[in-house]
XYZ file of C-alpha atoms in Angstrom:
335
model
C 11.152 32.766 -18.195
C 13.048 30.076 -16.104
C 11.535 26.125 -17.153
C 10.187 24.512 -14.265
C 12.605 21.588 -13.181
C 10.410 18.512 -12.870
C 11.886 15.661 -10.749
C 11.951 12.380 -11.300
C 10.109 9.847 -8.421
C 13.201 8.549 -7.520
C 14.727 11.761 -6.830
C 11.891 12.744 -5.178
C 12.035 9.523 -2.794
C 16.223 10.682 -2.500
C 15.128 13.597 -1.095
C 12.941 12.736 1.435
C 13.863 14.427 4.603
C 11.627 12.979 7.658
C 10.070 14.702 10.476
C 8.899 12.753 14.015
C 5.559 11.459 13.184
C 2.992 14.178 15.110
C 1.136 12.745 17.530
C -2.788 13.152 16.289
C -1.223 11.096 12.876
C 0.458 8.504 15.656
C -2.903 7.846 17.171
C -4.945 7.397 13.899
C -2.707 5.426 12.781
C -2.776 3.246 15.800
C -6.410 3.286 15.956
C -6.628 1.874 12.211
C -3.819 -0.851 12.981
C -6.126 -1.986 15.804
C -9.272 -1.963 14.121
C -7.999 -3.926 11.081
C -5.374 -6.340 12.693
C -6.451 -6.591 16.533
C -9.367 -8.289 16.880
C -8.813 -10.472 13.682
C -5.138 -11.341 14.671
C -6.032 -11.988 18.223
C -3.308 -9.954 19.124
C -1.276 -9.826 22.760
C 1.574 -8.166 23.431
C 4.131 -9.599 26.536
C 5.891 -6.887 27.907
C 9.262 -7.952 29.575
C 9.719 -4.274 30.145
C 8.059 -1.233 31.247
C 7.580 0.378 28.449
C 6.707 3.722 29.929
C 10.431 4.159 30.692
C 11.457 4.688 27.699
C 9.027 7.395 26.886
C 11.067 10.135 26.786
C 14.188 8.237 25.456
C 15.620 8.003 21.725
C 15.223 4.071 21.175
C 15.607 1.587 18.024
C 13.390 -1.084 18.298
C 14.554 -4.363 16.159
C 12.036 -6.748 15.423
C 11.382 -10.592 13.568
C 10.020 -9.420 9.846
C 7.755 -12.119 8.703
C 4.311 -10.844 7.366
C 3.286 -7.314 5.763
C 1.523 -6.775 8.625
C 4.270 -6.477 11.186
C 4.713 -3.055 10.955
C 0.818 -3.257 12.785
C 2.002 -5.472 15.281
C 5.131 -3.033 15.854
C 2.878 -0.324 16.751
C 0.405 -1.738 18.875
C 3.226 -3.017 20.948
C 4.787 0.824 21.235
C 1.890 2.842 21.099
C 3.801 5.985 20.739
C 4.913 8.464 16.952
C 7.434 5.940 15.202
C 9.209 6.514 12.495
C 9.384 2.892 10.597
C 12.136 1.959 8.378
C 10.743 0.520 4.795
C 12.505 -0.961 1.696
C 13.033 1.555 -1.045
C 10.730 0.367 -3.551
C 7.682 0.651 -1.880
C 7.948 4.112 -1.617
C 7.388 4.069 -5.534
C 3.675 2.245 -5.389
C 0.825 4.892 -5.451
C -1.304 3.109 -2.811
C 1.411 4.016 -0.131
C 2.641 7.408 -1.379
C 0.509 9.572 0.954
C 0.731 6.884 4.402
C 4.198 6.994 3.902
C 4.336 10.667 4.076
C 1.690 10.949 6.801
C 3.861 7.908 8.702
C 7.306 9.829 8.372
C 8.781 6.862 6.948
C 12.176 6.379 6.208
C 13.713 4.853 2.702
C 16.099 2.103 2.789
C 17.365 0.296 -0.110
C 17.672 -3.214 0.436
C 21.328 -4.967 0.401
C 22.751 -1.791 -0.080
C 24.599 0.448 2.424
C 22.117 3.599 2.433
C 23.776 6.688 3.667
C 20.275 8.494 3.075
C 18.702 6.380 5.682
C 21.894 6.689 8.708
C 21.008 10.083 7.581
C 17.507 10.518 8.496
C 17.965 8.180 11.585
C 20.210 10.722 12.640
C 18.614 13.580 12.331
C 15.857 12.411 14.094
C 17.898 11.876 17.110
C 19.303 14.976 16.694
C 16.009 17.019 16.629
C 14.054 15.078 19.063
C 15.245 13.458 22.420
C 12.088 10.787 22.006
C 12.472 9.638 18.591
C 11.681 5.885 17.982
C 13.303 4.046 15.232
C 11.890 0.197 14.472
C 13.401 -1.585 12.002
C 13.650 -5.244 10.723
C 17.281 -6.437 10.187
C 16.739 -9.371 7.996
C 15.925 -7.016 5.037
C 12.879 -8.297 3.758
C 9.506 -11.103 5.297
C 10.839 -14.728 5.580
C 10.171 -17.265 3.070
C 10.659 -20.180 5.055
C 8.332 -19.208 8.419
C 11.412 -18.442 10.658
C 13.534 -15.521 11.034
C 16.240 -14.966 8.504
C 20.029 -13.647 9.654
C 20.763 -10.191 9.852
C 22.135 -7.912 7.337
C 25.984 -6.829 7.381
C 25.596 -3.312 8.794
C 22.886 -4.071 11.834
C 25.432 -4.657 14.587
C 27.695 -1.449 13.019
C 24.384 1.196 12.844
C 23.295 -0.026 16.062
C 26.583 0.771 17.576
C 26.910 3.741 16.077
C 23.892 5.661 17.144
C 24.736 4.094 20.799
C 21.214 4.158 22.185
C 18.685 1.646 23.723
C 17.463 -0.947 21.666
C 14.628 -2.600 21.826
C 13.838 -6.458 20.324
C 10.646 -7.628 19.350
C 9.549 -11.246 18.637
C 6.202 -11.632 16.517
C 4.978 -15.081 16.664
C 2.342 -16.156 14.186
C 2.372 -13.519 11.448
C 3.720 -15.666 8.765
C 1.022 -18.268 9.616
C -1.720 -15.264 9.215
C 0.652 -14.058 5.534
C 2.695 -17.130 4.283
C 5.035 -16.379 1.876
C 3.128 -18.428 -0.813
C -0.134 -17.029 -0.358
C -1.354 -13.229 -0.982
C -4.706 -14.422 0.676
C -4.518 -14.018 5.046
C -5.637 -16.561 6.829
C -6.397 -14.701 10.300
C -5.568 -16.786 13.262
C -3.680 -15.750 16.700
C -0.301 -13.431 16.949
C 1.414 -12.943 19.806
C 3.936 -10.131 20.270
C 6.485 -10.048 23.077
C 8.968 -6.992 23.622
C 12.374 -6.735 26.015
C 15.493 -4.373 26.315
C 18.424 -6.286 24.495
C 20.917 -2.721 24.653
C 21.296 0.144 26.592
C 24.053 2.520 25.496
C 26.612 1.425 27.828
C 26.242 -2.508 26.677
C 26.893 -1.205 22.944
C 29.909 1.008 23.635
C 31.861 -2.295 25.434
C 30.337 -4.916 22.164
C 31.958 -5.385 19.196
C 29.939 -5.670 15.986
C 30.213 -9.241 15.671
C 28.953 -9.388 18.911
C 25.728 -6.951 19.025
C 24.800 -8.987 15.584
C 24.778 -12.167 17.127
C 22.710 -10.878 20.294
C 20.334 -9.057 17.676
C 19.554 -12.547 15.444
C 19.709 -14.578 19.256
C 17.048 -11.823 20.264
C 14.893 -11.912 17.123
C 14.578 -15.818 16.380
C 11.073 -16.959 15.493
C 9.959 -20.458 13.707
C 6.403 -20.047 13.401
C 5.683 -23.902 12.658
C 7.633 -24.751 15.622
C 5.936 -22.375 17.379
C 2.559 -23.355 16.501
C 3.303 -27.101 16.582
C 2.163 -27.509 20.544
C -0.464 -24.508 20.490
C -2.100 -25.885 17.577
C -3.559 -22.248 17.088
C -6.021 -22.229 13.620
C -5.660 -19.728 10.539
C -8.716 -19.860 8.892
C -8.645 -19.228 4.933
C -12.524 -19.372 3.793
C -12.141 -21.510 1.167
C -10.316 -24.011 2.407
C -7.162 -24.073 0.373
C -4.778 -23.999 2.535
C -1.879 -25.586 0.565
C -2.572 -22.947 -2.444
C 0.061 -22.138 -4.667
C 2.287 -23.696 -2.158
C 4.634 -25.110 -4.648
C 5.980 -21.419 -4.899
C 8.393 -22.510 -1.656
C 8.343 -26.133 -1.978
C 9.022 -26.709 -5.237
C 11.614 -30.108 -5.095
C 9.990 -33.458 -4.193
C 11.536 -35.046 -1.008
C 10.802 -38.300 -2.607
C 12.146 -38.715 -5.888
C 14.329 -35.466 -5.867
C 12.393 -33.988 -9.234
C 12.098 -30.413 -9.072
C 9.022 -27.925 -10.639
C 6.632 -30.801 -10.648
C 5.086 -29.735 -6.935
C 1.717 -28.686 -7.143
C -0.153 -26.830 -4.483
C -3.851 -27.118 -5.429
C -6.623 -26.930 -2.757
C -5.318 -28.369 1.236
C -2.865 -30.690 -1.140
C 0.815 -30.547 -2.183
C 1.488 -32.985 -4.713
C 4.808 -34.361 -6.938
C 3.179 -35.146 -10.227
C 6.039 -36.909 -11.011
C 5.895 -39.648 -8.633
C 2.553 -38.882 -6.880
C 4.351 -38.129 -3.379
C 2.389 -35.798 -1.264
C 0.387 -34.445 1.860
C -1.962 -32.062 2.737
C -2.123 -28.678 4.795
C -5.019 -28.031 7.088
C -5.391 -25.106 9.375
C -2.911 -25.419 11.894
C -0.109 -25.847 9.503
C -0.005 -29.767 10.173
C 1.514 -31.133 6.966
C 0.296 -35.120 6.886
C 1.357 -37.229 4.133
C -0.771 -39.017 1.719
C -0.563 -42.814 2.325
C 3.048 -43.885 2.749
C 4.401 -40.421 1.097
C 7.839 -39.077 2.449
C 7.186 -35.587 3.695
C 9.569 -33.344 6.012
C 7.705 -32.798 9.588
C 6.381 -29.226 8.438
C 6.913 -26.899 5.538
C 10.207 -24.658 7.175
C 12.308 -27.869 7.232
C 11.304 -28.710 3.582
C 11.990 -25.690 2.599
C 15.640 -25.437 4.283
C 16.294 -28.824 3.003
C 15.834 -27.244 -0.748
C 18.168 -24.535 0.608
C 20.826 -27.182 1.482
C 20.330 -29.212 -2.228
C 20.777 -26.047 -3.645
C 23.807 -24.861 -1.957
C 25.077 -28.391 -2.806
C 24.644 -27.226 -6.859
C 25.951 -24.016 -6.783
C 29.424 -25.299 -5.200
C 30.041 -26.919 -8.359
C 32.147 -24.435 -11.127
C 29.509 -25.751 -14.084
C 26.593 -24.982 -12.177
C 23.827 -22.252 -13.968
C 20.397 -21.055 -13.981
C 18.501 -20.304 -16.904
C 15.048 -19.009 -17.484
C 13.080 -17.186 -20.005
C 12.028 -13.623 -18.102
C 10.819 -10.403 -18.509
C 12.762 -6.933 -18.338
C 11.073 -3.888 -17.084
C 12.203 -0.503 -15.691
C 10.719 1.765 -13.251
C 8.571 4.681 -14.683
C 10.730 7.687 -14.251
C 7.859 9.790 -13.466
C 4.519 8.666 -11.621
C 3.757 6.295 -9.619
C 3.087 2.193 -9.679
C -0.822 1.496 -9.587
C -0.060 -2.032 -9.756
């Protein structure tokens, strides 16, 4: 008697070979997205196109990646079967095993040049003259509240499947899921949508070229964004500066870094007492005559710039105490 071969998750994820999402899945799916996110998210959706005209067209639709929900905000712009790009790893948590398969999504590992994913992408152009692809080229959400660059490999896929693309700009979704907060704070999102390619524009671009349009196209700064609106994102309780230090974690003041504290609507240095709070707009005012950056994206890219100062120097390293783990071979995450 021949012993049943059991595969492993990951092979099973390897494997994964993607149909067109059917159509009565599409439209639960966008029923659910606007139930949950609509209403709460105040969503609206600027079209710059008519979207009806590319109906029956094979289409990749780029988009700004900076909340978990985007891939909601994605489909209520669309409203037709997608087939959504998402990083690897998620496809080894329990709680998205059978949406996943329901949603047709396709694998991608992140920083990595997946040939499984060109190869579902392609398939589904191959086997249906409507597919629709949406992706987010930056990789992963945004820490800092605005769009990160593209990764190496956008401009080249985009070229190389030579059909209309799509950009989408999400404005407000990191204010409703900052990076430093697993708690959403449900204020307005606004969504706008416009052609950036048709084939014949990405046969005559070079690479270089179609990646700089893409991150041109794409470019959000939600504090920016919401500095003149002044839209709210209510958290219940009131802490809106929570765990904030995650981000923000050198003092603009005194330079000391790890002694940030985000406790409450407060960031404070409890080294030297610097500080400010957070209220529900994302103003950031300082406490007394505190130095604080005009709003937490250019505090956070002027860590960036300290940093990059650091590692330029050849005796520069990191240490930290941390914990190994491996993925279960078999099974899925719970947790």
């Amino acid at each position: 008697m021949t012993k049943k071969i059991i595969k492993t998750t990951d092979q099973i994820v390897k494997e994964i070979r993607v149909k067109k999402m059917s159509r009565p899945i599409s439209a639960l799916m966008g029923f659910l997205v606007s139930f949950l996110y609509k209403k709460p998210c105040k969503v609206t959706v600027d079209y710059h196109v008519r979207i009806k005209d590319y109906k029956n067209k094979p289409v990749i639709v780029v988009s700004n990646h900076a909340s978990r929900f985007d891939y909601a905000f994605v489909r209520m712009a669309l409203k037709r079967p997608l087939n959504i790009i998402a990083a690897e790893n998620e496809f080894h948590r329990k709680k998205f095993k059978t949406v996943f398969k329901l949603g047709q999504v396709i694998p991608k590992r992140n920083f990595y040049p997946d040939t499984q994913t060109i190869k579902c992408v392609a398939r589904l152009f191959k086997n249906y003259r409507n597919a629709c692809v949406p992706l987010f080229p930056c990789g992963m959400s945004c820490a800092s509240g605005a769009q990160q660059p593209s990764m190496l490999g956008t401009g080249k896929m985009l070229k190389h499947f030579g059909v209309h693309v799509l950009a989408i700009r999400i404005h407000g979704a990191y204010l409703v899921c900052p990076k430093f907060d697993v708690k959403e704070r449900y204020g307005k999102v606004e969504v706008e949508i416009d052609e950036l390619f048709t084939p014949e524009q990405l046969a005559n671009l070079s690479v270089e070229e179609i990646d700089r349009k893409v991150d041109e196209a794409i470019f959000t700064d939600d504090y920016e964004w919401n500095a003149t609106r002044q839209n709210s994102y209510k958290r219940k309780d009131g802490k809106y500066a929570e765990n904030m230090e995650q981000i923000l974690y050198k003092c603009p003041r005194c330079g000391t870094e790890m002694q940030m504290e985000g406790r409450g609507d407060k960031i404070v240095c409890k080294h030297c007492g610097n500080g400010a709070t957070l209220d529900d707009k994302y103003n950031l005012k300082p406490i007394g005559d505190s130095v604080i950056p005009r709003n937490p994206r250019v505090w956070f890219d002027f860590e960036r710039r300290e940093m990059f100062k650091k590692v330029r120097n050849s005796d520069f390293y990191m240490q930290e105490r941390v914990k190994l783990g491996t993925m279960p071979a078999y099974g899925y995450l719970g947790d």
